[in-house]
Amino acid sequence: MTNMAEKLKAEAPLLGTELTTGRRGPGSPQKSGRLRHKTREQKSRTINIVVYGVLVVLVFALLVPFFWMISSSLKENNQVLTVPIQWIPQEFVWSNYTEIWTRIPMMGYLQNSLYLAVIITCLQVLTGSLAAYGFSKVRFPGRDVLFLAYIGTIAVPWQAYMVPQYIMMQQLGLTNSFTSLILLQAFGAFGVFLMRQYYMTIPDELCEAARIDGLSEYGIWARVILPLSKPALASLALLTFVNTWNDYMGPFIYLTSNRLWTVQLGLRSFVGQFDAEYAMIMTGSVISVVPILIIFLIGQRYFIQGIATSGMKG
Amino acid sequence: MTTETTTQATAPLLGRGNRKQARRNALIGWSFILPNFLGFLAFTLIPVLAAFALSFMEWDSFSAPKWVGLENFQRMLGSDSFWIALRNTLLYALGHVPLTMGLALVLAMLLNRKLKGIGFFRVAIFFPYITSLVAVAVVWNMLFSPETGPINQFLQTVGVANPPGWTSSSDWALPAVIITSVWRDMGYYMILYLAGLQAVPAELYEAAEVDGANAWQRFWNVTIPSLRPTTFFVLVMLTVSSFKVFDLIVVMTDGGPGRSTTVLSQLIYQEGIGEGKFGYSSAISLVLFLIVLTVTVLQFKIQQRRER
């Protein structure tokens, strides 16, 4: 860690000077008349440089666990926890990434995770956006009370009712099946809430105009509201997908046979069985994170918007 | 709610077709809500109500449920597993809430400016939040290795002679979990704070500057008061999520060493799904729910008083 910190400290000022020279170039010919304006500009520039420096150090420090994870996944087991720390493997052991598929049924785990995540996401987005239309664009008695019930359950910790849910699934004979997880997670109140928050920002006049044009309510939902709410749909889909993919407790409680396990369960059991195979464990971790990283990089805008919408306008 | 008042206001305007129209609307409205509502009713609403009822009963999956009144609660109050779990949950919240909130605010302040590449920093800080928990726990467990882990090696080089045993020590396991969870969660709350900061009108800062306020005074007299609604929301969300902490503990320490990191959620799981004591575990659930509810209501009251 020390090497890293020193390296960062050495890098940060360098990056700072690079930025100053880069920024001073176009800035200097502008000799604005007012002195006060100029000093202020200079001041904010130095602040920016300091902020850059701080941010670079901070972000590198925060990303150290990821860096360490990737670096360890390319080592031999006995090279992972060494004194002093090797940040870069002496020899890159790429074979970890070919061996893991035969050590544990990783492909099956990935398929199971993908299957669950896709089905749950589709159902959640479909039923959530339908219900949100009912809650925001159709007026009928009892609607707001019902919506309060939805919001109320968001406040109840899931752990508080996981036991009755489990009993129910047991009685239905659905434990140890994907069906149980799909039923439990596809109709979440959160999705309805997020979509409704977004639909409330779409002016009612648009629906009114469509009604006058003779569109049915279902037509308005499909042809007016859905196309307008693409960002919210993307947010909900991405958040649901990632949540399902990362979910540990659900599969942990409901899926007992190995052939149904998701990536998270498979990885956890691998750690339990072979706790000294540090490098292979890190390889598995990297593989479990990569799909999330790809999805996140494609849709990061929607993640952040989704959180801001569901959070702030509540 | 505003929608209710508008319904009442427009209702008389609809005239004669009124009642028929209302019935039609109800049918249409329900048809939209129904697909989601059926699942919600069966798998969320009914279990919530069942948990409440079960806490007054004794039931394992073999015999018929029996009404026992407050017996479950009495047994709970007399068991030290419950008190240990409650204590650990509170300690976790005491560490997790202020640290996450403080760091999220600092990060949001740093990131709330127009700089080249600022998007990269935001995304990088947010990423731990959506990384799979098992991977996070596994990596941090190794980073925390007492003998040869990177964290203790770092501590030794900066002069800590006897670095803590982290997850293998009953005193340091909870701090280790807290550090990991703060690292994971602060990006999420940073996003909320960023949204809050962007809603602060720039005129306020300009006015403060004209009045001669320095950076610290601007922070204290403009930023902090303007962020009060955000802070309130963040506080509620963070406290609730701290009391619910579950999966991170299960994967990282599984409640150990000993019972040093066992939390309420885990106790519910162990007693309910592990041991099949449905009634007893539901009593603990009810306590967990009541704690969350009390904290939320309390924070609402304080917020209301402040606004007045």
Coordinates of C-alpha atoms in Angstrom, one line a residue:
Chain A
M1 CA 0.0 0.0 0.0
T2 CA 2.9 2.4 0.8
N3 CA 4.3 2.0 -2.7
M4 CA 0.9 2.8 -4.1
A5 CA 0.4 5.9 -1.9
E6 CA 3.9 7.2 -2.7
K7 CA 3.3 6.7 -6.4
L8 CA 0.0 8.5 -6.2
K9 CA 1.5 11.4 -4.3
A10 CA 4.2 11.6 -7.0
E11 CA 1.6 11.4 -9.7
A12 CA -0.9 13.9 -8.3
P13 CA 1.2 17.1 -8.6
L14 CA 2.3 16.0 -12.0
L15 CA -1.2 15.7 -13.1
G16 CA -1.9 19.1 -11.6
T17 CA 0.8 20.9 -13.5
E18 CA -0.3 19.2 -16.7
L19 CA -3.7 20.7 -16.1
T20 CA -2.4 24.1 -15.3
T21 CA -0.4 24.4 -18.4
G22 CA -3.2 23.0 -20.4
R23 CA -5.6 25.4 -19.0
R24 CA -3.4 28.5 -18.9
G25 CA -2.9 28.3 -22.7
P26 CA -6.3 29.5 -23.9
G27 CA -6.9 31.5 -20.7
S28 CA -3.9 33.9 -20.7
P29 CA -4.6 36.0 -23.9
Q30 CA -7.9 37.1 -22.4
K31 CA -6.9 40.1 -20.5
S32 CA -10.1 41.2 -19.0
G33 CA -10.3 44.7 -17.7
R34 CA -11.5 44.1 -14.2
L35 CA -8.8 43.1 -11.7
R36 CA -11.2 41.5 -9.3
H37 CA -12.6 39.2 -11.9
K38 CA -9.1 38.0 -12.8
T39 CA -8.0 37.2 -9.3
R40 CA -11.2 35.4 -8.7
E41 CA -10.6 33.3 -11.8
Q42 CA -7.1 32.5 -10.7
K43 CA -8.3 31.5 -7.3
S44 CA -10.9 29.2 -8.7
R45 CA -8.2 27.7 -11.0
T46 CA -5.9 26.9 -8.1
I47 CA -8.9 25.4 -6.2
N48 CA -9.6 23.2 -9.2
I49 CA -6.1 22.0 -9.3
V50 CA -6.2 21.1 -5.6
V51 CA -9.5 19.4 -6.1
Y52 CA -8.1 17.4 -9.0
G53 CA -5.2 16.3 -6.9
V54 CA -7.4 15.2 -4.0
L55 CA -9.8 13.4 -6.3
V56 CA -7.1 11.5 -8.1
V57 CA -5.6 10.3 -4.8
L58 CA -9.1 9.5 -3.4
V59 CA -10.4 7.6 -6.4
F60 CA -7.2 5.6 -6.7
A61 CA -7.4 4.7 -3.0
L62 CA -11.1 3.7 -3.4
L63 CA -10.3 1.5 -6.4
V64 CA -7.4 -0.3 -4.8
P65 CA -9.6 -3.3 -3.8
F66 CA -10.6 -3.7 -7.5
F67 CA -7.0 -3.4 -8.6
W68 CA -5.9 -5.9 -6.0
M69 CA -8.7 -8.3 -7.1
I70 CA -7.6 -8.3 -10.7
S71 CA -4.0 -8.5 -10.0
S72 CA -4.4 -11.4 -7.6
S73 CA -6.6 -13.2 -10.1
L74 CA -3.5 -13.4 -12.3
K75 CA -1.2 -14.9 -9.7
E76 CA -0.3 -18.3 -8.3
N77 CA -2.1 -19.0 -5.0
N78 CA 1.1 -18.5 -2.9
Q79 CA 1.8 -15.2 -4.5
V80 CA -1.4 -13.5 -3.4
L81 CA -0.7 -12.7 0.3
T82 CA 3.0 -11.9 0.3
V83 CA 5.2 -9.6 2.3
P84 CA 5.8 -7.1 0.7
I85 CA 2.7 -6.8 -1.4
Q86 CA 3.2 -7.5 -5.1
W87 CA 0.9 -5.0 -6.9
I88 CA 1.7 -6.5 -10.3
P89 CA 2.1 -10.2 -10.6
Q90 CA 5.7 -11.4 -11.3
E91 CA 4.3 -13.8 -13.8
F92 CA 0.9 -13.5 -15.3
V93 CA -1.0 -16.7 -14.6
W94 CA -3.7 -16.5 -17.3
S95 CA -4.5 -20.2 -16.8
N96 CA -6.6 -19.3 -13.8
Y97 CA -9.2 -17.9 -16.3
T98 CA -9.3 -21.2 -18.3
E99 CA -9.2 -23.5 -15.3
I100 CA -12.0 -22.0 -13.3
W101 CA -14.6 -23.3 -15.7
T102 CA -13.6 -26.9 -15.0
R103 CA -13.0 -26.4 -11.2
I104 CA -16.6 -25.2 -10.6
P105 CA -19.6 -25.2 -12.9
M106 CA -19.1 -21.5 -13.5
M107 CA -20.9 -21.5 -16.8
G108 CA -24.0 -23.0 -15.3
Y109 CA -24.0 -20.5 -12.5
L110 CA -23.7 -17.6 -15.0
Q111 CA -26.6 -19.1 -17.0
N112 CA -28.8 -19.4 -13.9
S113 CA -28.0 -15.8 -12.8
L114 CA -28.7 -14.5 -16.3
Y115 CA -32.0 -16.4 -16.6
L116 CA -33.3 -15.1 -13.2
A117 CA -32.1 -11.6 -13.8
V118 CA -33.7 -11.4 -17.3
I119 CA -37.1 -12.9 -16.3
I120 CA -37.4 -10.8 -13.1
T121 CA -36.4 -7.6 -14.9
C122 CA -38.9 -8.1 -17.7
L123 CA -41.7 -8.9 -15.4
Q124 CA -40.8 -6.0 -13.0
V125 CA -40.6 -3.5 -15.8
L126 CA -43.8 -4.6 -17.5
T127 CA -46.0 -4.8 -14.4
G128 CA -44.4 -1.8 -12.8
S129 CA -44.9 0.5 -15.7
L130 CA -48.5 -0.7 -16.1
A131 CA -49.3 -0.2 -12.4
A132 CA -47.6 3.2 -12.4
Y133 CA -49.9 4.3 -15.2
G134 CA -52.9 3.3 -13.2
F135 CA -51.5 5.2 -10.2
S136 CA -50.7 8.3 -12.0
K137 CA -52.9 8.8 -15.0
V138 CA -56.2 7.2 -14.2
R139 CA -58.4 8.6 -11.5
F140 CA -60.5 6.3 -9.5
P141 CA -61.7 6.0 -5.9
G142 CA -59.3 4.2 -3.5
R143 CA -56.3 4.8 -5.7
D144 CA -54.3 6.9 -3.3
V145 CA -55.0 4.6 -0.4
L146 CA -53.7 1.7 -2.4
F147 CA -50.6 3.6 -3.4
L148 CA -49.9 4.4 0.3
A149 CA -50.0 0.7 1.0
Y150 CA -47.4 0.2 -1.6
I151 CA -45.2 2.9 -0.2
G152 CA -45.8 1.6 3.3
T153 CA -44.4 -1.8 2.5
I154 CA -41.2 -0.2 1.0
A155 CA -40.6 1.0 4.6
V156 CA -41.0 -2.5 6.1
P157 CA -37.6 -4.3 6.2
W158 CA -37.7 -7.3 3.9
Q159 CA -36.1 -9.3 6.7
A160 CA -39.2 -8.8 8.8
Y161 CA -41.4 -10.8 6.5
M162 CA -39.0 -13.2 4.9
V163 CA -40.1 -16.0 7.3
P164 CA -43.8 -15.9 6.3
Q165 CA -42.7 -15.7 2.6
Y166 CA -40.6 -18.8 3.2
I167 CA -43.4 -20.7 4.9
M168 CA -45.7 -19.8 2.0
M169 CA -43.2 -21.1 -0.6
Q170 CA -42.7 -24.2 1.4
Q171 CA -46.5 -24.9 1.5
L172 CA -46.7 -24.3 -2.2
G173 CA -43.8 -26.7 -2.7
L174 CA -41.8 -24.1 -4.6
T175 CA -38.7 -23.9 -2.4
N176 CA -35.6 -24.9 -4.3
S177 CA -36.9 -23.6 -7.6
F178 CA -36.5 -20.5 -9.7
T179 CA -40.2 -19.9 -9.6
S180 CA -40.1 -19.0 -5.9
L181 CA -37.5 -16.3 -6.5
I182 CA -39.2 -15.0 -9.6
L183 CA -42.6 -14.7 -7.8
L184 CA -40.9 -13.0 -4.8
Q185 CA -38.9 -10.4 -6.7
A186 CA -40.8 -9.6 -9.9
F187 CA -43.6 -7.6 -8.3
G188 CA -41.7 -5.2 -6.2
A189 CA -43.2 -2.0 -5.0
F190 CA -40.1 -0.1 -5.7
G191 CA -40.5 -0.4 -9.5
V192 CA -44.0 0.9 -9.3
F193 CA -42.8 3.8 -7.1
L194 CA -40.0 4.7 -9.5
M195 CA -42.1 4.6 -12.6
R196 CA -44.9 6.5 -11.0
Q197 CA -42.5 9.3 -9.9
Y198 CA -41.5 9.6 -13.5
Y199 CA -45.0 9.5 -15.0
M200 CA -46.1 12.3 -12.7
T201 CA -43.7 14.6 -14.5
I202 CA -45.4 13.8 -17.9
P203 CA -48.2 16.4 -18.3
D204 CA -51.7 15.1 -18.2
E205 CA -52.6 17.2 -21.2
L206 CA -50.7 14.8 -23.4
C207 CA -52.9 11.9 -22.3
E208 CA -56.0 14.2 -22.6
A209 CA -55.1 15.0 -26.2
A210 CA -54.5 11.4 -27.0
R211 CA -57.9 10.5 -25.5
I212 CA -59.6 13.1 -27.7
D213 CA -57.8 11.6 -30.7
G214 CA -59.6 8.3 -29.7
L215 CA -56.8 6.3 -28.2
S216 CA -57.9 3.9 -25.5
E217 CA -56.1 4.1 -22.1
Y218 CA -54.0 1.0 -23.1
G219 CA -53.1 2.8 -26.4
I220 CA -52.0 5.9 -24.5
W221 CA -49.9 3.8 -22.2
A222 CA -48.3 1.9 -25.1
R223 CA -47.9 4.7 -27.7
V224 CA -47.6 7.9 -25.6
I225 CA -46.3 7.2 -22.2
L226 CA -43.9 4.3 -22.8
P227 CA -42.0 6.1 -25.6
L228 CA -41.7 9.2 -23.4
S229 CA -40.5 7.2 -20.4
K230 CA -37.6 5.4 -22.0
P231 CA -35.0 6.9 -19.5
A232 CA -37.1 5.7 -16.5
L233 CA -37.7 2.3 -18.0
A234 CA -33.9 2.0 -18.6
S235 CA -33.2 3.0 -15.0
L236 CA -35.7 0.5 -13.6
A237 CA -34.5 -2.3 -15.9
L238 CA -30.8 -1.7 -15.1
L239 CA -31.3 -1.4 -11.4
T240 CA -33.5 -4.5 -11.2
F241 CA -31.1 -6.5 -13.4
V242 CA -28.1 -5.6 -11.2
N243 CA -30.0 -6.2 -8.0
T244 CA -31.1 -9.6 -9.1
W245 CA -27.6 -10.5 -10.4
N246 CA -26.0 -9.4 -7.1
D247 CA -28.7 -10.8 -4.8
Y248 CA -27.2 -13.2 -2.3
M249 CA -29.9 -13.8 0.4
G250 CA -32.7 -14.8 -2.0
P251 CA -30.8 -17.6 -3.7
F252 CA -29.2 -18.5 -0.4
I253 CA -32.5 -19.1 1.3
Y254 CA -34.4 -20.7 -1.6
L255 CA -31.9 -22.5 -3.9
T256 CA -30.4 -25.6 -2.3
S257 CA -29.3 -27.8 -5.1
N258 CA -26.1 -26.9 -6.8
R259 CA -27.5 -27.1 -10.3
L260 CA -29.8 -24.1 -9.6
W261 CA -27.1 -21.9 -7.9
T262 CA -26.4 -18.4 -9.1
V263 CA -22.9 -16.9 -9.5
Q264 CA -23.0 -15.4 -6.1
L265 CA -23.9 -18.7 -4.4
G266 CA -21.3 -20.6 -6.4
L267 CA -18.6 -18.1 -5.6
R268 CA -19.4 -18.2 -1.9
S269 CA -19.4 -22.0 -1.7
F270 CA -16.1 -22.1 -3.6
V271 CA -14.6 -19.7 -1.0
G272 CA -16.0 -22.0 1.7
Q273 CA -14.5 -25.2 0.2
F274 CA -11.1 -24.0 -1.0
D275 CA -10.3 -21.1 1.2
A276 CA -6.6 -21.3 0.4
E277 CA -7.0 -21.0 -3.3
Y278 CA -6.8 -17.2 -3.2
A279 CA -6.0 -16.6 -6.8
M280 CA -8.8 -18.8 -8.1
I281 CA -11.2 -17.1 -5.7
M282 CA -10.2 -13.7 -7.1
T283 CA -10.6 -15.1 -10.6
G284 CA -14.2 -16.1 -9.8
S285 CA -14.8 -12.7 -8.2
V286 CA -13.6 -10.9 -11.3
I287 CA -15.9 -13.1 -13.5
S288 CA -18.9 -12.3 -11.3
V289 CA -18.3 -8.6 -11.5
V290 CA -17.5 -8.2 -15.2
P291 CA -21.1 -8.5 -16.5
I292 CA -22.1 -5.8 -14.0
L293 CA -19.2 -3.6 -15.1
I294 CA -20.2 -3.9 -18.7
I295 CA -23.9 -3.1 -18.0
F296 CA -22.9 -0.2 -15.8
L297 CA -20.6 1.3 -18.3
I298 CA -23.3 1.1 -21.0
G299 CA -26.0 2.6 -18.8
Q300 CA -24.4 4.5 -16.0
R301 CA -26.4 7.6 -16.9
Y302 CA -29.6 5.8 -16.2
F303 CA -28.4 4.3 -12.9
I304 CA -27.6 7.8 -11.6
Q305 CA -30.8 9.3 -12.9
G306 CA -32.9 6.4 -11.5
I307 CA -31.4 6.9 -8.0
A308 CA -31.8 10.7 -8.2
T309 CA -35.5 10.3 -9.3
S310 CA -36.6 7.7 -6.9
G311 CA -34.7 9.4 -4.1
M312 CA -35.2 13.1 -4.4
K313 CA -38.8 13.5 -5.6
G314 CA -40.1 11.1 -3.0
Chain B
M1 CA -52.3 14.5 -1.6
T2 CA -52.8 16.9 -4.4
T3 CA -54.4 14.4 -6.7
E4 CA -57.3 13.9 -4.3
T5 CA -58.2 17.6 -4.3
T6 CA -58.1 17.7 -8.1
T7 CA -60.4 14.7 -8.3
Q8 CA -62.9 16.5 -6.1
A9 CA -62.6 19.7 -8.1
T10 CA -63.2 18.2 -11.5
A11 CA -65.8 15.6 -10.4
P12 CA -68.8 18.0 -10.5
L13 CA -67.7 19.2 -14.0
L14 CA -68.2 15.8 -15.4
G15 CA -72.0 16.1 -15.1
R16 CA -74.5 13.3 -15.7
G17 CA -72.3 10.6 -17.1
N18 CA -70.4 11.0 -13.9
R19 CA -71.1 7.7 -12.0
K20 CA -70.8 5.5 -15.1
Q21 CA -67.5 7.3 -16.0
A22 CA -66.2 6.8 -12.5
R23 CA -67.0 3.0 -12.6
R24 CA -65.3 2.8 -16.0
N25 CA -62.3 4.6 -14.7
A26 CA -62.1 2.3 -11.7
L27 CA -62.2 -0.7 -14.0
I28 CA -59.5 0.7 -16.3
G29 CA -57.3 1.8 -13.4
W30 CA -57.5 -1.6 -11.7
S31 CA -56.8 -3.4 -15.0
F32 CA -53.5 -1.5 -15.1
I33 CA -52.6 -2.2 -11.5
L34 CA -53.8 -5.8 -11.2
P35 CA -50.9 -7.7 -12.7
N36 CA -48.5 -6.1 -10.3
F37 CA -51.0 -6.0 -7.4
L38 CA -51.7 -9.7 -7.4
G39 CA -48.0 -10.5 -7.0
F40 CA -47.6 -7.6 -4.5
L41 CA -50.6 -8.8 -2.5
A42 CA -49.6 -12.4 -2.4
F43 CA -45.8 -12.1 -1.8
T44 CA -45.5 -8.8 0.1
L45 CA -48.6 -7.6 1.7
I46 CA -49.9 -10.9 3.1
P47 CA -46.5 -12.0 4.4
V48 CA -46.2 -8.6 6.1
L49 CA -49.5 -9.0 7.9
A50 CA -48.7 -12.7 8.6
A51 CA -45.4 -11.8 10.3
F52 CA -47.4 -9.5 12.6
A53 CA -49.9 -12.3 13.5
L54 CA -47.2 -15.0 13.8
S55 CA -45.3 -13.1 16.4
F56 CA -48.1 -13.9 18.9
M57 CA -48.2 -17.6 18.0
E58 CA -46.1 -20.7 18.4
W59 CA -45.7 -22.6 15.2
D60 CA -43.3 -25.0 13.6
S61 CA -44.1 -26.5 10.2
F62 CA -45.4 -29.7 11.7
S63 CA -48.0 -28.8 14.3
A64 CA -50.9 -26.4 14.1
P65 CA -50.2 -22.8 15.0
K66 CA -51.1 -22.0 18.6
W67 CA -51.9 -18.5 20.1
V68 CA -49.5 -17.8 22.9
G69 CA -49.9 -14.1 23.4
L70 CA -46.7 -12.3 24.5
E71 CA -44.8 -15.4 25.3
N72 CA -42.4 -15.1 22.3
F73 CA -41.6 -11.6 23.4
Q74 CA -40.9 -12.6 27.0
R75 CA -38.6 -15.4 25.8
M76 CA -36.9 -12.9 23.5
L77 CA -36.2 -10.4 26.2
G78 CA -34.7 -13.2 28.4
S79 CA -32.3 -14.5 25.7
D80 CA -28.9 -13.0 25.5
S81 CA -28.6 -13.9 21.7
F82 CA -31.3 -11.2 21.2
W83 CA -29.5 -8.6 23.3
I84 CA -26.1 -9.3 21.6
A85 CA -27.7 -9.1 18.2
L86 CA -29.5 -5.8 19.1
R87 CA -26.3 -4.4 20.5
N88 CA -24.3 -5.3 17.4
T89 CA -26.9 -3.9 15.1
L90 CA -26.9 -0.6 17.1
L91 CA -23.1 -0.4 17.1
Y92 CA -23.1 -1.1 13.3
A93 CA -25.6 1.7 12.7
L94 CA -23.6 4.1 15.0
G95 CA -20.5 3.5 12.9
H96 CA -22.1 3.2 9.4
V97 CA -24.5 6.1 9.4
P98 CA -22.2 9.1 10.4
L99 CA -19.2 7.8 8.4
T100 CA -21.1 7.1 5.2
M101 CA -23.0 10.4 5.5
G102 CA -19.9 12.5 6.1
L103 CA -17.9 11.0 3.4
A104 CA -20.8 11.1 0.9
L105 CA -21.2 14.8 1.6
V106 CA -17.5 15.5 1.2
L107 CA -17.3 13.6 -2.0
A108 CA -20.4 15.3 -3.4
M109 CA -18.9 18.7 -2.6
L110 CA -15.7 17.8 -4.3
L111 CA -17.5 16.4 -7.3
N112 CA -20.0 19.2 -7.7
R113 CA -18.1 21.3 -10.2
K114 CA -17.6 21.5 -13.9
L115 CA -14.2 20.0 -14.5
K116 CA -12.9 17.9 -17.3
G117 CA -13.3 14.2 -16.5
I118 CA -15.4 14.8 -13.4
G119 CA -17.8 12.1 -14.8
F120 CA -15.1 9.5 -14.5
F121 CA -14.6 10.3 -10.8
R122 CA -18.3 10.1 -10.1
V123 CA -18.7 6.8 -11.9
A124 CA -15.6 5.3 -10.2
I125 CA -16.8 6.3 -6.7
F126 CA -20.3 4.9 -7.4
F127 CA -19.2 1.6 -8.8
P128 CA -18.5 -0.2 -5.5
Y129 CA -22.2 0.2 -4.7
I130 CA -23.3 -2.0 -7.6
T131 CA -20.5 -4.5 -7.4
S132 CA -21.7 -7.9 -6.3
L133 CA -21.6 -8.3 -2.5
V134 CA -19.9 -11.6 -2.5
A135 CA -16.9 -10.3 -4.5
V136 CA -16.7 -7.3 -2.2
A137 CA -16.8 -9.4 0.9
V138 CA -14.2 -11.9 -0.4
V139 CA -11.8 -9.2 -1.5
W140 CA -12.0 -7.2 1.7
N141 CA -11.7 -10.3 3.8
M142 CA -8.4 -11.0 2.1
L143 CA -7.3 -7.3 2.4
F144 CA -8.1 -7.6 6.1
S145 CA -6.0 -10.8 6.6
P146 CA -4.3 -10.3 9.9
E147 CA -0.8 -11.6 9.1
T148 CA -0.1 -10.9 5.5
G149 CA -3.0 -8.8 4.4
P150 CA -2.3 -5.5 2.5
I151 CA -4.2 -3.4 5.1
N152 CA -2.1 -4.6 8.0
Q153 CA 1.1 -4.4 6.0
F154 CA 0.2 -0.8 5.3
L155 CA -0.5 -0.1 9.0
Q156 CA 2.8 -1.6 10.0
T157 CA 4.7 0.6 7.6
V158 CA 3.1 3.7 8.9
G159 CA 4.1 2.7 12.4
V160 CA 1.3 0.7 13.9
A161 CA 3.2 -2.0 15.7
N162 CA 0.3 -4.3 16.5
P163 CA -2.3 -3.9 13.8
P164 CA -5.7 -5.3 14.7
G165 CA -6.8 -8.9 13.8
W166 CA -9.9 -7.5 11.9
T167 CA -12.3 -10.3 10.9
S168 CA -10.5 -12.9 13.1
S169 CA -10.8 -10.8 16.2
S170 CA -14.0 -10.4 18.1
D171 CA -13.3 -6.8 18.9
W172 CA -12.3 -5.7 15.4
A173 CA -14.7 -7.8 13.2
L174 CA -17.5 -5.2 13.4
P175 CA -15.2 -2.3 12.5
A176 CA -14.0 -4.3 9.5
V177 CA -17.5 -4.8 8.4
I178 CA -18.3 -1.2 8.9
I179 CA -15.3 0.0 6.8
T180 CA -16.3 -2.4 4.0
S181 CA -19.9 -1.2 4.0
V182 CA -19.0 2.5 4.1
W183 CA -16.7 2.0 1.2
R184 CA -19.5 0.2 -0.6
D185 CA -22.4 2.6 0.2
M186 CA -20.9 6.1 0.1
G187 CA -21.1 6.4 -3.7
Y188 CA -24.9 5.9 -3.6
Y189 CA -25.4 8.6 -1.0
M190 CA -23.0 10.8 -2.8
I191 CA -25.3 10.7 -5.8
L192 CA -28.2 11.8 -3.6
Y193 CA -26.1 14.7 -2.2
L194 CA -25.0 15.7 -5.7
A195 CA -28.6 16.0 -6.8
G196 CA -29.3 18.1 -3.7
L197 CA -26.3 20.3 -4.3
Q198 CA -27.3 20.9 -7.8
A199 CA -30.7 22.2 -6.7
V200 CA -29.1 24.9 -4.5
P201 CA -29.6 28.2 -6.4
A202 CA -26.3 29.8 -7.4
E203 CA -27.7 33.3 -6.4
L204 CA -27.5 32.3 -2.7
Y205 CA -23.8 31.8 -3.0
E206 CA -23.4 35.0 -4.9
A207 CA -25.3 36.9 -2.4
A208 CA -23.3 35.4 0.5
E209 CA -20.1 36.3 -1.4
V210 CA -21.2 39.9 -1.9
D211 CA -21.9 40.0 1.9
G212 CA -18.2 39.0 2.4
A213 CA -18.8 35.4 3.6
N214 CA -15.7 33.2 3.3
A215 CA -15.8 29.7 2.0
W216 CA -16.4 28.1 5.4
Q217 CA -19.2 30.6 6.2
R218 CA -20.8 29.9 2.8
F219 CA -20.6 26.2 3.5
W220 CA -22.1 26.6 7.0
N221 CA -24.8 29.2 6.2
V222 CA -25.7 28.4 2.6
T223 CA -24.8 24.8 1.7
I224 CA -25.8 23.0 4.9
P225 CA -29.2 24.7 5.4
S226 CA -30.1 24.2 1.7
L227 CA -29.2 20.6 1.9
R228 CA -31.4 19.9 4.9
P229 CA -34.1 18.0 3.0
T230 CA -31.4 15.8 1.3
T231 CA -29.6 15.2 4.6
F232 CA -32.9 14.2 6.2
F233 CA -33.7 11.8 3.4
V234 CA -30.1 10.4 3.5
L235 CA -30.3 10.0 7.2
V236 CA -33.6 8.1 7.1
M237 CA -32.4 5.8 4.3
L238 CA -29.1 5.2 5.9
T239 CA -30.5 4.4 9.4
V240 CA -33.1 2.1 7.9
S241 CA -30.5 0.3 5.8
S242 CA -28.2 0.0 8.8
F243 CA -30.8 -1.8 10.9
K244 CA -31.5 -4.1 8.0
V245 CA -27.8 -5.1 7.5
F246 CA -27.8 -8.8 6.6
D247 CA -26.1 -10.1 3.5
L248 CA -22.7 -8.3 4.0
I249 CA -22.5 -9.9 7.5
V250 CA -23.5 -13.3 6.4
V251 CA -20.9 -13.4 3.6
M252 CA -18.1 -11.6 5.4
T253 CA -18.1 -13.0 9.0
D254 CA -21.3 -15.1 9.3
G255 CA -21.8 -13.4 12.6
G256 CA -18.5 -14.4 14.0
P257 CA -16.0 -14.8 15.5
G258 CA -18.2 -16.1 18.3
R259 CA -21.3 -13.9 18.2
S260 CA -19.4 -10.7 17.8
T261 CA -21.0 -9.6 14.6
T262 CA -24.4 -11.3 14.8
V263 CA -27.2 -8.9 13.9
L264 CA -30.9 -8.9 14.2
S265 CA -31.7 -9.9 10.6
Q266 CA -29.4 -12.8 11.0
L267 CA -31.0 -13.9 14.2
I268 CA -34.4 -13.8 12.4
Y269 CA -33.0 -16.0 9.7
Q270 CA -31.4 -18.5 12.1
E271 CA -34.4 -18.9 14.3
G272 CA -37.0 -18.8 11.6
I273 CA -35.7 -20.5 8.5
G274 CA -32.8 -22.3 10.1
E275 CA -34.6 -23.7 13.2
G276 CA -38.2 -23.5 12.1
K277 CA -39.3 -21.4 15.0
F278 CA -41.7 -19.3 13.0
G279 CA -43.4 -17.5 15.9
Y280 CA -40.3 -16.7 17.8
S281 CA -38.5 -15.3 14.8
S282 CA -41.5 -13.2 13.8
A283 CA -41.4 -11.6 17.3
I284 CA -37.8 -10.5 16.6
S285 CA -39.0 -9.3 13.1
L286 CA -41.6 -7.2 14.8
V287 CA -39.0 -5.6 17.0
L288 CA -36.8 -4.9 14.1
F289 CA -39.8 -3.3 12.3
L290 CA -40.7 -1.2 15.3
I291 CA -37.2 0.0 15.7
V292 CA -37.0 1.1 12.1
L293 CA -40.5 2.7 12.3
T294 CA -39.6 4.6 15.5
V295 CA -36.4 5.9 14.1
T296 CA -38.1 7.0 10.9
V297 CA -41.0 8.7 12.8
L298 CA -38.6 10.4 15.2
Q299 CA -36.5 11.7 12.4
F300 CA -39.7 13.0 10.7
K301 CA -40.7 14.8 13.9
I302 CA -37.3 16.4 14.3
Q303 CA -37.3 17.5 10.7
Q304 CA -40.8 19.1 11.1
R305 CA -39.8 21.0 14.2
R306 CA -36.7 22.3 12.4
E307 CA -38.7 23.5 9.5
R308 CA -41.0 25.6 11.7

